[in-house]
């Protein structure tokens, strides 16, 4: 018998989950190294479907981080209260602290994470935002806590000519501190503000891999649109968000334990549906660092 060729080592099964985006991928075991051909194949599947669901991945944090490295450099998050003390590349999307104790809903971490209940794309407030993220369902909720994703290529394509004209060549401001004005959170200190100054990002971006145009907004961080009054800026962001939330563009993921979801932050937004804060929800995220500034389309 001849040895299997590199390309045939992993047999992937891909099942589309929604007409707009999302695919379930079977045939991957994240605890094992990935051969180069499979890594390339996954990258292509990811670019095609935007959000991949890998069921049944009983991974340690270290294995999760190692798998992330096939797609780029894992980010170490700037806030100590969010990142894991054990594995620094892990961003804890969790209402349970690392000693296993449930946090009260008014805990600053729970408050900050609750803003993920509004549409956003991760780290758009950085000059170089992240490429994507991988989220591992360690303890999943049953009272809600579903994660929704919207396809921002399709959203852009669906905009009226009038809206396209309003955003073409325009930038929106993305401010990490803006998020803190919306929850019951302490405003950023002057030092924190200086470390994370607001950035202006194009509202229509060109995806560096696919070359396609996508709407690029992140409503929890957007506090201004170039050349518009605060009221008009807010109205425009609200209107664009309403279109992005149309069910025809949205896949909703109901979590099972040990699902790992991988999404592209350059062409999607996401949000989590509300859940009972007395229910434990422990999700571990790695974040793939971006390499370049956002390209205007
Ligand atoms: C995130 C996020 C949503 C969720 O990890 O970036 O927004 O379902 N999570 O927890
Ligand atoms: Mn997020």
mmCIF file of C-alpha atoms and ligand atoms in Angstrom:
data_model
loop_
_atom_site.group_PDB
_atom_site.id
_atom_site.type_symbol
_atom_site.label_atom_id
_atom_site.label_comp_id
_atom_site.label_asym_id
_atom_site.label_seq_id
_atom_site.Cartn_x
_atom_site.Cartn_y
_atom_site.Cartn_z
ATOM 1 C CA UNK A 1 0.000 0.000 0.000
ATOM 2 C CA UNK A 2 1.324 3.444 -0.812
ATOM 3 C CA UNK A 3 1.576 6.055 1.902
ATOM 4 C CA UNK A 4 -1.294 8.539 1.961
ATOM 5 C CA UNK A 5 -0.481 11.777 0.202
ATOM 6 C CA UNK A 6 -0.304 14.861 2.368
ATOM 7 C CA UNK A 7 -3.605 16.118 0.953
ATOM 8 C CA UNK A 8 -5.496 12.994 1.921
ATOM 9 C CA UNK A 9 -4.491 12.797 5.578
ATOM 10 C CA UNK A 10 -7.531 14.610 6.947
ATOM 11 C CA UNK A 11 -10.890 14.030 5.286
ATOM 12 C CA UNK A 12 -13.004 17.065 5.882
ATOM 13 C CA UNK A 13 -16.768 17.145 5.712
ATOM 14 C CA UNK A 14 -18.283 20.581 5.252
ATOM 15 C CA UNK A 15 -21.980 21.249 5.800
ATOM 16 C CA UNK A 16 -23.460 24.676 5.171
ATOM 17 C CA UNK A 17 -25.452 26.013 8.153
ATOM 18 C CA UNK A 18 -27.239 29.041 6.685
ATOM 19 C CA UNK A 19 -27.590 30.465 3.173
ATOM 20 C CA UNK A 20 -25.627 33.602 4.174
ATOM 21 C CA UNK A 21 -22.699 32.171 6.160
ATOM 22 C CA UNK A 22 -21.533 29.414 8.478
ATOM 23 C CA UNK A 23 -20.411 25.857 7.882
ATOM 24 C CA UNK A 24 -19.868 22.885 10.150
ATOM 25 C CA UNK A 25 -16.536 21.155 9.626
ATOM 26 C CA UNK A 26 -15.919 17.565 10.662
ATOM 27 C CA UNK A 27 -12.746 15.558 10.291
ATOM 28 C CA UNK A 28 -10.477 17.845 12.323
ATOM 29 C CA UNK A 29 -8.999 16.948 15.694
ATOM 30 C CA UNK A 30 -7.554 20.140 17.171
ATOM 31 C CA UNK A 31 -5.476 18.159 19.655
ATOM 32 C CA UNK A 32 -3.297 16.955 16.788
ATOM 33 C CA UNK A 33 -0.949 18.849 14.514
ATOM 34 C CA UNK A 34 -2.428 19.894 11.206
ATOM 35 C CA UNK A 35 -0.622 19.000 7.998
ATOM 36 C CA UNK A 36 0.098 21.898 5.651
ATOM 37 C CA UNK A 37 -2.384 20.789 2.985
ATOM 38 C CA UNK A 38 -5.251 20.551 5.479
ATOM 39 C CA UNK A 39 -4.353 23.930 6.969
ATOM 40 C CA UNK A 40 -4.543 25.477 3.492
ATOM 41 C CA UNK A 41 -7.804 23.714 2.785
ATOM 42 C CA UNK A 42 -9.279 25.014 6.041
ATOM 43 C CA UNK A 43 -8.160 28.531 5.236
ATOM 44 C CA UNK A 44 -10.033 28.317 1.904
ATOM 45 C CA UNK A 45 -13.154 26.872 3.541
ATOM 46 C CA UNK A 46 -12.992 29.663 6.118
ATOM 47 C CA UNK A 47 -12.760 32.393 3.471
ATOM 48 C CA UNK A 48 -15.749 30.853 1.699
ATOM 49 C CA UNK A 49 -18.048 30.398 4.726
ATOM 50 C CA UNK A 50 -16.759 33.154 7.114
ATOM 51 C CA UNK A 51 -17.763 31.242 10.254
ATOM 52 C CA UNK A 52 -16.704 27.644 10.865
ATOM 53 C CA UNK A 53 -18.138 25.372 13.543
ATOM 54 C CA UNK A 54 -15.927 22.496 14.710
ATOM 55 C CA UNK A 55 -18.021 20.228 16.937
ATOM 56 C CA UNK A 56 -16.606 17.915 19.608
ATOM 57 C CA UNK A 57 -13.218 19.588 20.197
ATOM 58 C CA UNK A 58 -12.235 18.592 23.724
ATOM 59 C CA UNK A 59 -9.143 20.793 23.730
ATOM 60 C CA UNK A 60 -6.968 22.218 26.473
ATOM 61 C CA UNK A 61 -6.205 25.927 26.312
ATOM 62 C CA UNK A 62 -2.683 25.103 25.108
ATOM 63 C CA UNK A 63 -4.058 22.980 22.245
ATOM 64 C CA UNK A 64 -6.531 25.731 21.383
ATOM 65 C CA UNK A 65 -3.672 28.253 21.197
ATOM 66 C CA UNK A 66 -1.519 25.859 19.151
ATOM 67 C CA UNK A 67 -4.338 25.357 16.619
ATOM 68 C CA UNK A 68 -4.803 29.144 16.373
ATOM 69 C CA UNK A 69 -1.169 29.526 15.254
ATOM 70 C CA UNK A 70 -1.983 27.856 11.908
ATOM 71 C CA UNK A 71 -3.899 31.027 11.059
ATOM 72 C CA UNK A 72 -1.700 33.722 12.592
ATOM 73 C CA UNK A 73 -0.207 35.059 15.791
ATOM 74 C CA UNK A 74 -2.442 34.778 18.883
ATOM 75 C CA UNK A 75 -3.112 38.108 20.590
ATOM 76 C CA UNK A 76 -2.467 38.723 24.271
ATOM 77 C CA UNK A 77 -5.354 40.937 25.364
ATOM 78 C CA UNK A 78 -4.501 44.275 26.970
ATOM 79 C CA UNK A 79 -6.894 43.933 29.947
ATOM 80 C CA UNK A 80 -5.619 41.711 32.740
ATOM 81 C CA UNK A 81 -9.125 41.232 34.140
ATOM 82 C CA UNK A 82 -10.241 39.518 30.915
ATOM 83 C CA UNK A 83 -7.274 37.387 29.948
ATOM 84 C CA UNK A 84 -6.478 34.104 31.614
ATOM 85 C CA UNK A 85 -3.759 34.086 34.246
ATOM 86 C CA UNK A 86 -2.892 30.536 33.271
ATOM 87 C CA UNK A 87 -2.593 30.751 29.484
ATOM 88 C CA UNK A 88 -2.034 34.368 28.534
ATOM 89 C CA UNK A 89 -3.374 34.045 24.960
ATOM 90 C CA UNK A 90 -6.806 33.042 26.294
ATOM 91 C CA UNK A 91 -9.461 35.769 26.461
ATOM 92 C CA UNK A 92 -12.086 34.644 28.978
ATOM 93 C CA UNK A 93 -15.665 35.186 27.824
ATOM 94 C CA UNK A 94 -16.941 33.970 31.134
ATOM 95 C CA UNK A 95 -19.148 34.855 34.091
ATOM 96 C CA UNK A 96 -17.130 32.445 36.228
ATOM 97 C CA UNK A 97 -13.719 33.479 37.554
ATOM 98 C CA UNK A 98 -10.627 31.305 37.208
ATOM 99 C CA UNK A 99 -11.271 29.788 40.617
ATOM 100 C CA UNK A 100 -14.609 28.553 39.333
ATOM 101 C CA UNK A 101 -16.779 31.051 41.214
ATOM 102 C CA UNK A 102 -19.810 32.601 39.479
ATOM 103 C CA UNK A 103 -19.577 36.406 39.269
ATOM 104 C CA UNK A 104 -22.481 38.627 40.257
ATOM 105 C CA UNK A 105 -24.065 40.307 37.204
ATOM 106 C CA UNK A 106 -22.786 43.735 38.327
ATOM 107 C CA UNK A 107 -19.162 42.567 38.363
ATOM 108 C CA UNK A 108 -17.146 44.808 35.977
ATOM 109 C CA UNK A 109 -16.117 41.809 33.846
ATOM 110 C CA UNK A 110 -19.718 40.590 33.538
ATOM 111 C CA UNK A 111 -20.794 44.147 32.693
ATOM 112 C CA UNK A 112 -18.147 44.550 30.001
ATOM 113 C CA UNK A 113 -18.933 41.150 28.479
ATOM 114 C CA UNK A 114 -22.645 41.953 28.470
ATOM 115 C CA UNK A 115 -21.915 44.507 25.745
ATOM 116 C CA UNK A 116 -21.288 41.567 23.430
ATOM 117 C CA UNK A 117 -25.097 41.399 23.414
ATOM 118 C CA UNK A 118 -24.908 44.165 20.802
ATOM 119 C CA UNK A 119 -23.549 43.815 17.300
ATOM 120 C CA UNK A 120 -19.818 44.348 16.954
ATOM 121 C CA UNK A 121 -16.658 43.151 15.294
ATOM 122 C CA UNK A 122 -13.756 42.506 17.659
ATOM 123 C CA UNK A 123 -10.968 44.996 18.305
ATOM 124 C CA UNK A 124 -11.989 47.393 15.550
ATOM 125 C CA UNK A 125 -10.733 50.072 17.999
ATOM 126 C CA UNK A 126 -7.142 49.016 17.297
ATOM 127 C CA UNK A 127 -5.181 50.642 14.516
ATOM 128 C CA UNK A 128 -4.631 47.091 13.269
ATOM 129 C CA UNK A 129 -7.735 45.128 14.267
ATOM 130 C CA UNK A 130 -7.628 41.381 14.676
ATOM 131 C CA UNK A 131 -8.205 39.030 11.760
ATOM 132 C CA UNK A 132 -10.487 36.591 13.503
ATOM 133 C CA UNK A 133 -11.149 34.598 16.629
ATOM 134 C CA UNK A 134 -11.700 31.038 17.817
ATOM 135 C CA UNK A 135 -14.178 30.530 20.640
ATOM 136 C CA UNK A 136 -14.338 27.284 22.604
ATOM 137 C CA UNK A 137 -17.535 26.415 24.467
ATOM 138 C CA UNK A 138 -16.233 25.083 27.795
ATOM 139 C CA UNK A 139 -19.503 25.458 29.754
ATOM 140 C CA UNK A 140 -22.350 26.462 27.463
ATOM 141 C CA UNK A 141 -25.581 28.126 28.504
ATOM 142 C CA UNK A 142 -29.054 26.756 27.955
ATOM 143 C CA UNK A 143 -31.080 29.859 28.841
ATOM 144 C CA UNK A 144 -29.855 31.832 25.804
ATOM 145 C CA UNK A 145 -26.253 32.697 25.061
ATOM 146 C CA UNK A 146 -26.514 31.828 21.394
ATOM 147 C CA UNK A 147 -24.002 33.580 19.178
ATOM 148 C CA UNK A 148 -25.229 35.314 16.049
ATOM 149 C CA UNK A 149 -23.099 36.220 13.040
ATOM 150 C CA UNK A 150 -23.910 38.440 10.083
ATOM 151 C CA UNK A 151 -22.281 38.471 6.659
ATOM 152 C CA UNK A 152 -21.039 42.015 6.029
ATOM 153 C CA UNK A 153 -20.222 41.358 2.364
ATOM 154 C CA UNK A 154 -23.892 40.624 1.725
ATOM 155 C CA UNK A 155 -24.986 43.496 3.941
ATOM 156 C CA UNK A 156 -22.850 45.902 1.928
ATOM 157 C CA UNK A 157 -24.203 44.529 -1.354
ATOM 158 C CA UNK A 158 -27.784 44.934 -0.086
ATOM 159 C CA UNK A 159 -27.431 48.640 0.824
ATOM 160 C CA UNK A 160 -29.397 51.162 -1.217
ATOM 161 C CA UNK A 161 -27.396 53.301 -3.628
ATOM 162 C CA UNK A 162 -28.120 56.234 -1.344
ATOM 163 C CA UNK A 163 -26.600 54.519 1.703
ATOM 164 C CA UNK A 164 -23.638 53.298 -0.333
ATOM 165 C CA UNK A 165 -22.999 56.884 -1.406
ATOM 166 C CA UNK A 166 -23.142 58.073 2.214
ATOM 167 C CA UNK A 167 -20.478 55.641 3.400
ATOM 168 C CA UNK A 168 -18.197 55.317 0.373
ATOM 169 C CA UNK A 169 -14.831 56.872 1.205
ATOM 170 C CA UNK A 170 -16.041 57.789 4.716
ATOM 171 C CA UNK A 171 -14.534 56.774 8.028
ATOM 172 C CA UNK A 172 -16.160 55.982 11.339
ATOM 173 C CA UNK A 173 -14.490 56.427 14.694
ATOM 174 C CA UNK A 174 -13.979 53.302 16.799
ATOM 175 C CA UNK A 175 -13.288 53.968 20.467
ATOM 176 C CA UNK A 176 -12.712 51.284 23.100
ATOM 177 C CA UNK A 177 -13.687 53.864 25.736
ATOM 178 C CA UNK A 178 -17.045 54.451 24.033
ATOM 179 C CA UNK A 179 -18.073 50.955 25.085
ATOM 180 C CA UNK A 180 -17.500 51.942 28.703
ATOM 181 C CA UNK A 181 -20.029 54.759 28.439
ATOM 182 C CA UNK A 182 -22.771 52.288 27.534
ATOM 183 C CA UNK A 183 -22.586 49.788 30.356
ATOM 184 C CA UNK A 184 -22.487 50.322 34.048
ATOM 185 C CA UNK A 185 -18.723 50.548 33.739
ATOM 186 C CA UNK A 186 -16.134 52.856 35.193
ATOM 187 C CA UNK A 187 -15.003 55.255 32.459
ATOM 188 C CA UNK A 188 -11.438 54.686 31.268
ATOM 189 C CA UNK A 189 -8.739 56.472 33.243
ATOM 190 C CA UNK A 190 -6.644 59.078 31.407
ATOM 191 C CA UNK A 191 -3.840 56.540 31.287
ATOM 192 C CA UNK A 192 -6.089 53.865 29.758
ATOM 193 C CA UNK A 193 -7.433 56.364 27.231
ATOM 194 C CA UNK A 194 -3.944 57.348 26.203
ATOM 195 C CA UNK A 195 -3.048 53.690 25.735
ATOM 196 C CA UNK A 196 -6.067 53.093 23.494
ATOM 197 C CA UNK A 197 -6.781 56.271 21.537
ATOM 198 C CA UNK A 198 -9.807 56.199 19.194
ATOM 199 C CA UNK A 199 -9.094 55.276 15.573
ATOM 200 C CA UNK A 200 -10.797 56.135 12.307
ATOM 201 C CA UNK A 201 -11.604 53.143 10.108
ATOM 202 C CA UNK A 202 -13.049 53.055 6.583
ATOM 203 C CA UNK A 203 -16.736 52.150 6.592
ATOM 204 C CA UNK A 204 -16.307 50.095 3.448
ATOM 205 C CA UNK A 205 -13.280 47.849 3.504
ATOM 206 C CA UNK A 206 -11.635 45.600 1.000
ATOM 207 C CA UNK A 207 -10.959 42.142 2.399
ATOM 208 C CA UNK A 208 -7.211 41.481 2.059
ATOM 209 C CA UNK A 209 -7.681 37.838 1.041
ATOM 210 C CA UNK A 210 -10.904 37.698 -0.967
ATOM 211 C CA UNK A 211 -10.734 41.256 -2.359
ATOM 212 C CA UNK A 212 -14.461 41.646 -1.696
ATOM 213 C CA UNK A 213 -16.075 44.788 -0.295
ATOM 214 C CA UNK A 214 -17.607 44.593 3.176
ATOM 215 C CA UNK A 215 -19.395 47.077 5.398
ATOM 216 C CA UNK A 216 -17.118 47.771 8.382
ATOM 217 C CA UNK A 217 -18.833 49.127 11.469
ATOM 218 C CA UNK A 218 -18.776 48.048 15.106
ATOM 219 C CA UNK A 219 -21.693 49.750 16.805
ATOM 220 C CA UNK A 220 -20.513 49.276 20.415
ATOM 221 C CA UNK A 221 -17.339 51.198 19.591
ATOM 222 C CA UNK A 222 -18.602 53.693 16.980
ATOM 223 C CA UNK A 223 -19.105 57.159 18.359
ATOM 224 C CA UNK A 224 -18.679 59.353 15.280
ATOM 225 C CA UNK A 225 -18.794 59.363 11.504
ATOM 226 C CA UNK A 226 -16.540 61.663 9.535
ATOM 227 C CA UNK A 227 -18.216 64.903 8.470
ATOM 228 C CA UNK A 228 -21.480 64.222 10.282
ATOM 229 C CA UNK A 229 -23.104 65.688 13.369
ATOM 230 C CA UNK A 230 -23.282 63.370 16.396
ATOM 231 C CA UNK A 231 -27.022 62.862 15.786
ATOM 232 C CA UNK A 232 -26.616 62.040 12.106
ATOM 233 C CA UNK A 233 -23.689 59.732 12.912
ATOM 234 C CA UNK A 234 -25.764 57.825 15.432
ATOM 235 C CA UNK A 235 -28.721 57.604 13.068
ATOM 236 C CA UNK A 236 -26.546 56.253 10.261
ATOM 237 C CA UNK A 237 -24.919 53.604 12.468
ATOM 238 C CA UNK A 238 -28.336 52.554 13.806
ATOM 239 C CA UNK A 239 -29.733 52.260 10.273
ATOM 240 C CA UNK A 240 -26.751 50.205 9.031
ATOM 241 C CA UNK A 241 -26.976 47.968 12.098
ATOM 242 C CA UNK A 242 -30.680 47.377 11.484
ATOM 243 C CA UNK A 243 -29.913 46.162 7.963
ATOM 244 C CA UNK A 244 -27.027 43.984 9.190
ATOM 245 C CA UNK A 245 -29.381 42.304 11.674
ATOM 246 C CA UNK A 246 -31.817 41.173 8.967
ATOM 247 C CA UNK A 247 -32.338 37.419 9.461
ATOM 248 C CA UNK A 248 -31.452 36.740 5.855
ATOM 249 C CA UNK A 249 -27.838 37.669 6.654
ATOM 250 C CA UNK A 250 -27.647 36.062 10.119
ATOM 251 C CA UNK A 251 -26.625 32.612 11.334
ATOM 252 C CA UNK A 252 -27.493 31.857 14.978
ATOM 253 C CA UNK A 253 -25.365 29.267 16.738
ATOM 254 C CA UNK A 254 -26.810 27.200 19.553
ATOM 255 C CA UNK A 255 -23.799 25.941 21.459
ATOM 256 C CA UNK A 256 -22.937 22.398 22.455
ATOM 257 C CA UNK A 257 -20.087 21.750 24.879
ATOM 258 C CA UNK A 258 -16.720 21.630 23.072
ATOM 259 C CA UNK A 259 -17.864 23.368 19.946
ATOM 260 C CA UNK A 260 -15.118 25.626 18.640
ATOM 261 C CA UNK A 261 -16.277 28.465 16.410
ATOM 262 C CA UNK A 262 -13.869 30.356 14.199
ATOM 263 C CA UNK A 263 -14.929 33.629 12.600
ATOM 264 C CA UNK A 264 -13.484 36.284 10.331
ATOM 265 C CA UNK A 265 -13.760 39.726 11.941
ATOM 266 C CA UNK A 266 -12.995 41.493 8.637
ATOM 267 C CA UNK A 267 -16.312 40.588 7.007
ATOM 268 C CA UNK A 268 -18.692 39.636 9.840
ATOM 269 C CA UNK A 269 -20.213 41.103 12.993
ATOM 270 C CA UNK A 270 -21.494 39.067 15.921
ATOM 271 C CA UNK A 271 -23.479 39.330 19.128
ATOM 272 C CA UNK A 272 -24.620 36.973 21.864
ATOM 273 C CA UNK A 273 -28.258 36.615 22.837
ATOM 274 C CA UNK A 274 -29.134 37.352 26.486
ATOM 275 C CA UNK A 275 -28.967 34.531 29.018
ATOM 276 C CA UNK A 276 -29.685 34.089 32.697
ATOM 277 C CA UNK A 277 -26.649 35.542 34.523
ATOM 278 C CA UNK A 278 -27.114 32.936 37.265
ATOM 279 C CA UNK A 279 -26.252 30.265 34.728
ATOM 280 C CA UNK A 280 -22.556 29.533 34.287
ATOM 281 C CA UNK A 281 -21.197 30.356 30.836
ATOM 282 C CA UNK A 282 -17.505 29.721 30.228
ATOM 283 C CA UNK A 283 -16.102 30.339 26.782
ATOM 284 C CA UNK A 284 -12.399 30.588 25.963
ATOM 285 C CA UNK A 285 -11.337 32.712 23.030
ATOM 286 C CA UNK A 286 -8.129 33.064 21.114
ATOM 287 C CA UNK A 287 -7.729 36.033 18.833
ATOM 288 C CA UNK A 288 -5.714 36.073 15.612
ATOM 289 C CA UNK A 289 -3.727 39.294 15.372
ATOM 290 C CA UNK A 290 -4.104 41.370 12.238
ATOM 291 C CA UNK A 291 -1.098 42.214 10.097
ATOM 292 C CA UNK A 292 -2.104 45.352 8.257
ATOM 293 C CA UNK A 293 -4.261 48.394 8.665
ATOM 294 C CA UNK A 294 -7.799 48.227 7.323
ATOM 295 C CA UNK A 295 -7.842 48.782 3.573
ATOM 296 C CA UNK A 296 -10.486 51.160 2.223
ATOM 297 C CA UNK A 297 -12.458 49.685 -0.657
HETATM 298 C C1 LIG B 1 -16.432 37.309 21.597
HETATM 299 C C2 LIG B 1 -17.876 37.506 21.726
HETATM 300 C C3 LIG B 1 -19.898 36.259 22.032
HETATM 301 C C4 LIG B 1 -20.327 35.088 22.825
HETATM 302 O O1 LIG B 1 -15.926 36.314 22.094
HETATM 303 O O2 LIG B 1 -15.774 38.145 20.958
HETATM 304 O O3 LIG B 1 -18.397 38.536 21.369
HETATM 305 O O4 LIG B 1 -21.195 34.339 22.363
HETATM 306 N N1 LIG B 1 -18.539 36.468 22.213
HETATM 307 O O5 LIG B 1 -19.817 34.903 23.912
HETATM 308 MN MN1 LIG B 2 -16.901 39.744 20.238
#
